Amino acid sequence: MSKNDILLDIKNLKIEGFSDEKWHPIVRGVDLTLRRGQIMGLIGESGAGKSTLGLAAMGYTQPGCRITGGEIMFDGVDLAKLSEGKKREYWGNRITYVAQSAAASFNPAHRLIDQTTASTIRFGIKPETEAKADAVTLYDALNLPNPSTIGNRYPHQVSGGQLQRVMTAMAMSPRPDLIVFDEPTTALDVTTQVEVLTAMRKVVEEFNTAAIYITHDLAVVAQMADFIKVLRHGNEVEEAPTRNMLSAPKEDYTKSLWSVRALEKEPTQEQTPILEIKNIDAAYSKVKVLNDVNISVPRGSTVAVVGESGSGKSTTARVITGLLPPMTGSIEFDGATLPNKLEDRSKEQKRRIQMIYQMADTAMNPRQTVREIIGRPLEFYLGLSG
């Protein structure tokens, strides 16, 4: 390939973030070269700088961050030197982004198909009728159910996994030169994940699009990426073609990421369960979601609830926590029957059953500090303050 094939060329990029009254390095002199039609996988632990680098490839930095060195050459233009107005001519048109949290990315008041086609229509790429027909084609390619009608729904009317795929269709709609995928399949079950990754790969190849795929999942990066770049604490550890990286990593840190550790804990012997849900039926409006579900959780054990997107996993959690009262059935906790509705449960019952949501960014109040968020339940349930 010649230099003309290079779409993105990042050199010696340095980014800092502001916290605790001073600036801290987040990305430390990283290089990245991406050709048209190639997919680069960025992998590393939480805090490695993956998302910061991926956003920087668009010429964007999050609030509280700044670019302090290097260049971001996109098709011959240094995005780092452009004004915000000039950058917006690229965003949603030649460069698109697929976020990790679909729920936080959609306007709840607009239909899915209107949001999918907004950029395509706005930039004059296609007229409305053609753009909507193309959206249906993308829905079908991404294995969404009822592709011809699902776009008429609102974000809250589809499952989290389905919403993630709609967001991918939105990013693909204007046929961009570069797509930045920020862990978009995290919310999907394994079966659907494989299908969606295959569809993503197909579209990237078909339209000769370049892509950056951010992930911590080796199985995903192995399927999706042509090259893998490993990051740690904002530094590049190593980069190689995917096959070489998976079969023969050079650095010890990369080898440690590749190693698989088996669970050492022996399965818990059968004992009196701390939680039992029996013969649970549940519905949203008149649409039945759970049918005769039974789960028993032994004390000190972890029970995994597995199923495809839309199968009722999250609904089961909502029933257990009292957020969605079941139509029929019972919930027994530590030998006592729990009231179906959360408001009918005692303060102690509420304290003992807690829920960790899929997306932290939509579950927390953005107007509160971390101290306030953590402090509220400590004060409410345990009487702690200070």
Tab-separated table of C-alpha atoms in Angstrom:
chain	number	residue	atom	x	y	z
A	1	MET	CA	0.000	0.000	0.000
A	2	SER	CA	1.137	3.556	-0.728
A	3	LYS	CA	1.061	6.630	1.483
A	4	ASN	CA	-2.114	7.657	-0.331
A	5	ASP	CA	-3.903	4.747	1.354
A	6	ILE	CA	-3.267	6.215	4.810
A	7	LEU	CA	-6.424	7.793	6.197
A	8	LEU	CA	-5.375	8.466	9.790
A	9	ASP	CA	-1.846	9.168	10.984
A	10	ILE	CA	-1.421	10.071	14.663
A	11	LYS	CA	2.104	10.983	15.750
A	12	ASN	CA	3.483	11.445	19.265
A	13	LEU	CA	0.055	12.310	20.672
A	14	LYS	CA	-0.012	13.592	24.234
A	15	ILE	CA	-3.200	14.261	26.194
A	16	GLU	CA	-3.648	15.468	29.754
A	17	GLY	CA	-6.619	15.416	32.119
A	18	PHE	CA	-7.374	17.833	34.946
A	19	SER	CA	-8.141	16.466	38.413
A	20	ASP	CA	-7.190	17.254	42.001
A	21	GLU	CA	-6.280	20.806	40.966
A	22	LYS	CA	-3.599	19.790	38.465
A	23	TRP	CA	-3.039	18.270	35.025
A	24	HIS	CA	-2.121	14.592	34.686
A	25	PRO	CA	-0.878	12.732	31.570
A	26	ILE	CA	-3.455	10.332	30.093
A	27	VAL	CA	-1.950	9.537	26.684
A	28	ARG	CA	1.851	9.640	26.561
A	29	GLY	CA	3.289	10.082	23.074
A	30	VAL	CA	1.305	7.408	21.198
A	31	ASP	CA	1.513	6.824	17.416
A	32	LEU	CA	-1.249	5.256	15.319
A	33	THR	CA	-1.480	4.728	11.563
A	34	LEU	CA	-4.659	3.475	9.907
A	35	ARG	CA	-5.263	2.768	6.237
A	36	ARG	CA	-8.584	2.745	4.422
A	37	GLY	CA	-10.419	-0.512	4.962
A	38	GLN	CA	-8.346	-1.454	8.028
A	39	ILE	CA	-9.590	-2.027	11.566
A	40	MET	CA	-7.312	-1.232	14.491
A	41	GLY	CA	-8.175	-2.812	17.827
A	42	LEU	CA	-7.222	-0.836	20.940
A	43	ILE	CA	-6.994	-3.086	23.968
A	44	GLY	CA	-5.958	-2.613	27.566
A	45	GLU	CA	-7.274	-2.474	31.091
A	46	SER	CA	-9.613	0.203	32.422
A	47	GLY	CA	-7.779	3.530	32.530
A	48	ALA	CA	-5.264	2.551	29.851
A	49	GLY	CA	-6.295	5.479	27.632
A	50	LYS	CA	-8.206	3.501	24.995
A	51	SER	CA	-11.310	5.693	24.816
A	52	THR	CA	-9.286	8.892	25.143
A	53	LEU	CA	-7.146	7.872	22.159
A	54	GLY	CA	-10.196	6.752	20.180
A	55	LEU	CA	-11.936	10.093	20.725
A	56	ALA	CA	-8.733	11.943	19.885
A	57	ALA	CA	-8.721	10.180	16.511
A	58	MET	CA	-11.854	12.241	15.828
A	59	GLY	CA	-10.123	15.416	16.974
A	60	TYR	CA	-12.213	15.391	20.148
A	61	THR	CA	-11.225	15.538	23.797
A	62	GLN	CA	-13.592	15.126	26.724
A	63	PRO	CA	-14.264	18.061	29.075
A	64	GLY	CA	-11.326	18.401	31.439
A	65	CYS	CA	-8.863	17.038	28.878
A	66	ARG	CA	-6.491	18.773	26.483
A	67	ILE	CA	-4.083	17.841	23.700
A	68	THR	CA	-0.586	18.983	24.662
A	69	GLY	CA	1.482	17.573	21.824
A	70	GLY	CA	1.552	15.660	18.564
A	71	GLU	CA	-0.659	15.700	15.496
A	72	ILE	CA	-3.804	13.941	14.272
A	73	MET	CA	-3.640	13.813	10.471
A	74	PHE	CA	-6.965	12.749	8.957
A	75	ASP	CA	-6.847	12.526	5.166
A	76	GLY	CA	-4.092	15.143	5.155
A	77	VAL	CA	-5.739	17.543	7.636
A	78	ASP	CA	-4.487	17.977	11.221
A	79	LEU	CA	-7.679	17.716	13.262
A	80	ALA	CA	-5.867	18.937	16.371
A	81	LYS	CA	-5.445	22.367	14.770
A	82	LEU	CA	-9.020	22.805	13.524
A	83	SER	CA	-11.611	24.973	15.229
A	84	GLU	CA	-14.650	23.296	16.794
A	85	GLY	CA	-16.765	24.545	13.907
A	86	LYS	CA	-14.488	22.957	11.312
A	87	LYS	CA	-14.353	19.683	13.258
A	88	ARG	CA	-18.147	19.485	13.222
A	89	GLU	CA	-18.017	19.314	9.430
A	90	TYR	CA	-16.306	15.934	9.888
A	91	TRP	CA	-18.280	14.573	12.867
A	92	GLY	CA	-21.384	12.631	11.927
A	93	ASN	CA	-20.350	12.759	8.292
A	94	ARG	CA	-16.835	11.530	7.473
A	95	ILE	CA	-16.127	10.413	11.047
A	96	THR	CA	-18.738	8.699	13.223
A	97	TYR	CA	-18.755	7.263	16.724
A	98	VAL	CA	-20.479	4.274	18.327
A	99	ALA	CA	-20.597	4.726	22.097
A	100	GLN	CA	-20.564	2.074	24.782
A	101	SER	CA	-23.829	3.298	26.295
A	102	ALA	CA	-26.609	3.399	23.730
A	103	ALA	CA	-29.178	4.475	26.333
A	104	ALA	CA	-27.301	7.721	26.969
A	105	SER	CA	-26.861	8.416	23.246
A	106	PHE	CA	-30.468	8.527	22.064
A	107	ASN	CA	-33.125	11.209	22.459
A	108	PRO	CA	-36.029	9.450	24.214
A	109	ALA	CA	-38.565	11.724	22.488
A	110	HIS	CA	-37.694	10.780	18.899
A	111	ARG	CA	-38.255	7.604	16.894
A	112	LEU	CA	-35.272	5.397	16.171
A	113	ILE	CA	-35.404	5.771	12.395
A	114	ASP	CA	-35.458	9.570	12.621
A	115	GLN	CA	-32.317	9.499	14.746
A	116	THR	CA	-30.651	6.900	12.516
A	117	THR	CA	-31.055	9.072	9.428
A	118	ALA	CA	-30.502	12.519	10.972
A	119	SER	CA	-26.853	12.947	9.929
A	120	THR	CA	-27.380	11.489	6.468
A	121	ILE	CA	-30.210	13.937	5.769
A	122	ARG	CA	-28.509	16.889	7.475
A	123	PHE	CA	-25.337	16.608	5.392
A	124	GLY	CA	-27.334	16.118	2.183
A	125	ILE	CA	-25.928	12.646	1.569
A	126	LYS	CA	-29.350	11.187	0.780
A	127	PRO	CA	-32.938	12.479	0.647
A	128	GLU	CA	-35.212	11.431	3.523
A	129	THR	CA	-37.038	8.616	1.711
A	130	GLU	CA	-33.824	7.019	0.467
A	131	ALA	CA	-32.104	7.474	3.837
A	132	LYS	CA	-34.929	5.696	5.662
A	133	ALA	CA	-34.920	2.836	3.154
A	134	ASP	CA	-31.170	2.506	3.676
A	135	ALA	CA	-31.696	2.492	7.461
A	136	VAL	CA	-34.014	-0.502	7.106
A	137	THR	CA	-31.307	-2.277	5.088
A	138	LEU	CA	-28.792	-1.599	7.865
A	139	TYR	CA	-31.239	-2.817	10.538
A	140	ASP	CA	-31.573	-6.055	8.601
A	141	ALA	CA	-27.801	-6.398	8.158
A	142	LEU	CA	-27.374	-5.958	11.915
A	143	ASN	CA	-29.918	-8.696	12.619
A	144	LEU	CA	-32.521	-6.491	14.273
A	145	PRO	CA	-36.003	-8.032	14.546
A	146	ASN	CA	-38.689	-6.655	12.218
A	147	PRO	CA	-36.256	-4.327	10.414
A	148	SER	CA	-39.001	-2.651	8.385
A	149	THR	CA	-40.915	-1.492	11.478
A	150	ILE	CA	-38.486	-1.385	14.420
A	151	GLY	CA	-37.437	2.132	13.420
A	152	ASN	CA	-40.926	3.376	14.315
A	153	ARG	CA	-40.287	2.574	17.979
A	154	TYR	CA	-38.824	4.859	20.622
A	155	PRO	CA	-35.576	4.025	22.472
A	156	HIS	CA	-37.344	2.747	25.592
A	157	GLN	CA	-39.378	0.299	23.500
A	158	VAL	CA	-36.430	-1.924	22.510
A	159	SER	CA	-33.942	-3.930	24.552
A	160	GLY	CA	-30.477	-2.626	25.399
A	161	GLY	CA	-28.834	-4.956	22.908
A	162	GLN	CA	-31.219	-3.902	20.147
A	163	LEU	CA	-30.621	-0.237	20.916
A	164	GLN	CA	-26.868	-0.796	20.647
A	165	ARG	CA	-27.334	-2.195	17.145
A	166	VAL	CA	-29.540	0.727	16.118
A	167	MET	CA	-26.742	3.069	17.195
A	168	THR	CA	-24.334	1.109	15.012
A	169	ALA	CA	-26.732	1.553	12.087
A	170	MET	CA	-26.816	5.293	12.843
A	171	ALA	CA	-23.016	5.481	12.637
A	172	MET	CA	-22.932	3.499	9.405
A	173	SER	CA	-25.743	5.457	7.736
A	174	PRO	CA	-23.654	8.321	6.239
A	175	ARG	CA	-21.035	5.830	4.965
A	176	PRO	CA	-18.166	7.488	6.859
A	177	ASP	CA	-14.456	7.202	6.129
A	178	LEU	CA	-13.715	6.389	9.787
A	179	ILE	CA	-15.829	4.797	12.517
A	180	VAL	CA	-14.717	4.742	16.155
A	181	PHE	CA	-16.340	1.823	17.991
A	182	ASP	CA	-16.145	2.268	21.781
A	183	GLU	CA	-17.018	-1.230	23.075
A	184	PRO	CA	-20.408	-1.274	21.295
A	185	THR	CA	-21.076	-4.985	21.818
A	186	THR	CA	-20.580	-4.991	25.588
A	187	ALA	CA	-24.346	-5.184	26.177
A	188	LEU	CA	-24.959	-8.043	23.737
A	189	ASP	CA	-25.217	-11.750	24.390
A	190	VAL	CA	-22.505	-13.910	22.847
A	191	THR	CA	-24.633	-15.204	19.955
A	192	THR	CA	-25.839	-11.753	18.948
A	193	GLN	CA	-22.364	-10.313	19.484
A	194	VAL	CA	-20.894	-12.629	16.861
A	195	GLU	CA	-23.652	-11.704	14.390
A	196	VAL	CA	-23.232	-7.965	14.962
A	197	LEU	CA	-19.433	-8.098	14.721
A	198	THR	CA	-19.742	-10.021	11.460
A	199	ALA	CA	-22.127	-7.373	10.117
A	200	MET	CA	-19.835	-4.549	11.241
A	201	ARG	CA	-16.857	-6.200	9.595
A	202	LYS	CA	-18.826	-6.734	6.390
A	203	VAL	CA	-19.860	-3.073	6.142
A	204	VAL	CA	-16.343	-1.818	6.864
A	205	GLU	CA	-14.928	-4.013	4.114
A	206	GLU	CA	-17.738	-3.279	1.648
A	207	PHE	CA	-17.336	0.502	1.865
A	208	ASN	CA	-13.557	0.517	2.376
A	209	THR	CA	-14.077	2.248	5.716
A	210	ALA	CA	-11.377	2.458	8.357
A	211	ALA	CA	-12.299	1.700	11.954
A	212	ILE	CA	-10.885	1.885	15.454
A	213	TYR	CA	-12.357	-0.743	17.761
A	214	ILE	CA	-11.913	-0.137	21.501
A	215	THR	CA	-12.376	-3.170	23.718
A	216	HIS	CA	-11.090	-5.169	26.661
A	217	ASP	CA	-12.458	-8.416	25.191
A	218	LEU	CA	-9.884	-10.592	23.426
A	219	ALA	CA	-12.536	-12.669	21.667
A	220	VAL	CA	-14.005	-9.512	20.150
A	221	VAL	CA	-10.720	-7.995	19.025
A	222	ALA	CA	-9.655	-11.334	17.520
A	223	GLN	CA	-12.776	-11.385	15.351
A	224	MET	CA	-12.907	-7.695	14.470
A	225	ALA	CA	-9.406	-6.236	14.120
A	226	ASP	CA	-6.690	-6.461	11.480
A	227	PHE	CA	-4.135	-5.002	13.885
A	228	ILE	CA	-4.010	-4.746	17.677
A	229	LYS	CA	-2.421	-1.959	19.709
A	230	VAL	CA	-1.996	-2.655	23.441
A	231	LEU	CA	-2.093	0.313	25.835
A	232	ARG	CA	-1.172	0.601	29.500
A	233	HIS	CA	-1.261	3.757	31.646
A	234	GLY	CA	-1.425	5.851	28.480
A	235	ASN	CA	1.655	4.243	26.932
A	236	GLU	CA	1.825	1.977	23.901
A	237	VAL	CA	3.016	-1.479	24.943
A	238	GLU	CA	3.149	-3.055	21.490
A	239	GLU	CA	1.365	-3.276	18.140
A	240	ALA	CA	1.186	-6.136	15.635
A	241	PRO	CA	-1.133	-7.839	13.141
A	242	THR	CA	-3.904	-9.621	15.027
A	243	ARG	CA	-2.737	-13.147	14.220
A	244	ASN	CA	0.825	-12.395	15.324
A	245	MET	CA	-0.296	-10.608	18.471
A	246	LEU	CA	-2.563	-13.443	19.579
A	247	SER	CA	-0.103	-16.232	18.817
A	248	ALA	CA	3.192	-14.637	19.836
A	249	PRO	CA	2.971	-11.440	21.900
A	250	LYS	CA	6.382	-9.976	22.697
A	251	GLU	CA	5.834	-8.038	25.904
A	252	ASP	CA	5.216	-9.595	29.317
A	253	TYR	CA	2.252	-7.299	29.969
A	254	THR	CA	0.541	-8.423	26.767
A	255	LYS	CA	1.190	-12.051	27.667
A	256	SER	CA	-0.477	-11.454	31.034
A	257	LEU	CA	-3.585	-10.083	29.286
A	258	TRP	CA	-3.711	-13.175	27.095
A	259	SER	CA	-3.410	-15.635	29.983
A	260	VAL	CA	-6.617	-17.239	31.233
A	261	ARG	CA	-6.975	-17.989	34.913
A	262	ALA	CA	-9.342	-20.719	36.007
A	263	LEU	CA	-11.629	-20.212	38.981
A	264	GLU	CA	-10.063	-21.735	42.060
A	265	LYS	CA	-13.173	-21.640	44.220
A	266	GLU	CA	-15.014	-24.935	44.505
A	267	PRO	CA	-18.749	-24.892	43.703
A	268	THR	CA	-20.854	-24.253	46.786
A	269	GLN	CA	-22.486	-27.352	48.181
A	270	GLU	CA	-26.275	-27.387	48.076
A	271	GLN	CA	-27.753	-25.587	51.073
A	272	THR	CA	-30.742	-23.517	52.060
A	273	PRO	CA	-31.137	-20.790	49.421
A	274	ILE	CA	-30.995	-17.147	50.404
A	275	LEU	CA	-33.166	-16.215	47.414
A	276	GLU	CA	-35.879	-18.120	45.587
A	277	ILE	CA	-38.196	-16.830	42.915
A	278	LYS	CA	-41.017	-19.198	42.116
A	279	ASN	CA	-43.327	-19.375	39.107
A	280	ILE	CA	-42.792	-15.738	38.166
A	281	ASP	CA	-44.744	-14.174	35.298
A	282	ALA	CA	-44.061	-10.524	34.415
A	283	ALA	CA	-45.087	-8.094	31.689
A	284	TYR	CA	-44.633	-4.557	30.420
A	285	SER	CA	-48.120	-3.172	29.784
A	286	LYS	CA	-49.800	-6.178	28.159
A	287	VAL	CA	-46.645	-7.684	26.653
A	288	LYS	CA	-45.612	-10.740	28.649
A	289	VAL	CA	-41.840	-10.967	29.145
A	290	LEU	CA	-41.361	-13.661	31.809
A	291	ASN	CA	-43.273	-16.921	31.880
A	292	ASP	CA	-43.040	-19.287	34.875
A	293	VAL	CA	-39.452	-18.385	35.821
A	294	ASN	CA	-37.847	-20.156	38.784
A	295	ILE	CA	-34.423	-19.348	40.274
A	296	SER	CA	-32.745	-20.556	43.455
A	297	VAL	CA	-29.592	-18.856	44.784
A	298	PRO	CA	-27.675	-20.694	47.565
A	299	ARG	CA	-26.168	-18.513	50.269
A	300	GLY	CA	-22.673	-17.306	49.299
A	301	SER	CA	-23.098	-18.346	45.660
A	302	THR	CA	-23.350	-16.555	42.343
A	303	VAL	CA	-25.970	-17.636	39.817
A	304	ALA	CA	-25.575	-16.380	36.238
A	305	VAL	CA	-28.689	-15.568	34.221
A	306	VAL	CA	-27.832	-16.013	30.545
A	307	GLY	CA	-29.926	-15.430	27.441
A	308	GLU	CA	-30.134	-13.552	24.170
A	309	SER	CA	-30.927	-9.853	23.933
A	310	GLY	CA	-34.567	-9.289	24.895
A	311	SER	CA	-34.952	-12.686	26.596
A	312	GLY	CA	-35.859	-11.206	29.992
A	313	LYS	CA	-32.590	-11.145	31.948
A	314	SER	CA	-32.869	-7.530	33.088
A	315	THR	CA	-36.594	-7.950	33.674
A	316	THR	CA	-35.823	-10.782	36.094
A	317	ALA	CA	-33.482	-8.464	38.007
A	318	ARG	CA	-36.152	-5.766	38.118
A	319	VAL	CA	-38.653	-8.248	39.551
A	320	ILE	CA	-36.218	-9.388	42.257
A	321	THR	CA	-35.445	-5.808	43.316
A	322	GLY	CA	-39.122	-4.821	43.339
A	323	LEU	CA	-38.846	-2.336	40.482
A	324	LEU	CA	-41.298	-4.392	38.403
A	325	PRO	CA	-43.996	-6.224	40.383
A	326	PRO	CA	-44.683	-9.684	38.900
A	327	MET	CA	-48.110	-10.709	37.637
A	328	THR	CA	-47.932	-14.041	39.443
A	329	GLY	CA	-45.468	-15.985	41.573
A	330	SER	CA	-43.510	-15.251	44.731
A	331	ILE	CA	-40.092	-14.006	45.853
A	332	GLU	CA	-38.606	-15.490	49.030
A	333	PHE	CA	-35.537	-13.942	50.634
A	334	ASP	CA	-33.802	-15.449	53.665
A	335	GLY	CA	-36.864	-17.505	54.558
A	336	ALA	CA	-39.425	-14.694	54.284
A	337	THR	CA	-41.744	-13.755	51.432
A	338	LEU	CA	-40.904	-10.343	49.974
A	339	PRO	CA	-43.621	-7.861	48.983
A	340	ASN	CA	-43.731	-7.613	45.196
A	341	LYS	CA	-43.600	-3.801	45.118
A	342	LEU	CA	-40.475	-1.941	46.205
A	343	GLU	CA	-42.471	0.662	48.136
A	344	ASP	CA	-44.054	-2.086	50.261
A	345	ARG	CA	-40.686	-3.496	51.379
A	346	SER	CA	-39.051	-2.515	54.646
A	347	LYS	CA	-35.951	-0.363	54.779
A	348	GLU	CA	-33.904	-3.390	55.813
A	349	GLN	CA	-35.251	-5.500	52.928
A	350	LYS	CA	-34.312	-2.735	50.490
A	351	ARG	CA	-30.812	-2.515	51.979
A	352	ARG	CA	-30.136	-6.230	51.640
A	353	ILE	CA	-31.039	-6.459	47.936
A	354	GLN	CA	-29.162	-4.012	45.734
A	355	MET	CA	-28.737	-3.705	41.975
A	356	ILE	CA	-25.701	-2.734	39.892
A	357	TYR	CA	-26.859	-1.387	36.548
A	358	GLN	CA	-25.356	-2.172	33.180
A	359	MET	CA	-24.360	1.399	32.368
A	360	ALA	CA	-22.959	3.433	35.236
A	361	ASP	CA	-23.089	6.699	33.302
A	362	THR	CA	-26.883	6.590	32.984
A	363	ALA	CA	-27.454	5.231	36.505
A	364	MET	CA	-25.694	8.065	38.330
A	365	ASN	CA	-26.760	11.684	38.762
A	366	PRO	CA	-24.321	13.803	36.714
A	367	ARG	CA	-24.957	16.787	38.997
A	368	GLN	CA	-23.607	14.991	42.068
A	369	THR	CA	-20.028	14.246	43.049
A	370	VAL	CA	-18.862	10.670	43.590
A	371	ARG	CA	-18.696	11.433	47.313
A	372	GLU	CA	-22.370	12.467	47.328
A	373	ILE	CA	-23.457	9.442	45.280
A	374	ILE	CA	-21.696	6.977	47.583
A	375	GLY	CA	-22.632	8.893	50.718
A	376	ARG	CA	-26.403	8.865	50.231
A	377	PRO	CA	-26.963	5.106	50.728
A	378	LEU	CA	-24.432	5.042	53.571
A	379	GLU	CA	-26.367	7.748	55.374
A	380	PHE	CA	-29.824	6.385	54.517
A	381	TYR	CA	-29.235	2.726	55.363
A	382	LEU	CA	-26.401	2.815	57.903
A	383	GLY	CA	-26.729	6.255	59.452
A	384	LEU	CA	-23.157	7.165	58.523
A	385	SER	CA	-22.192	10.733	57.674
A	386	GLY	CA	-19.165	12.964	57.437
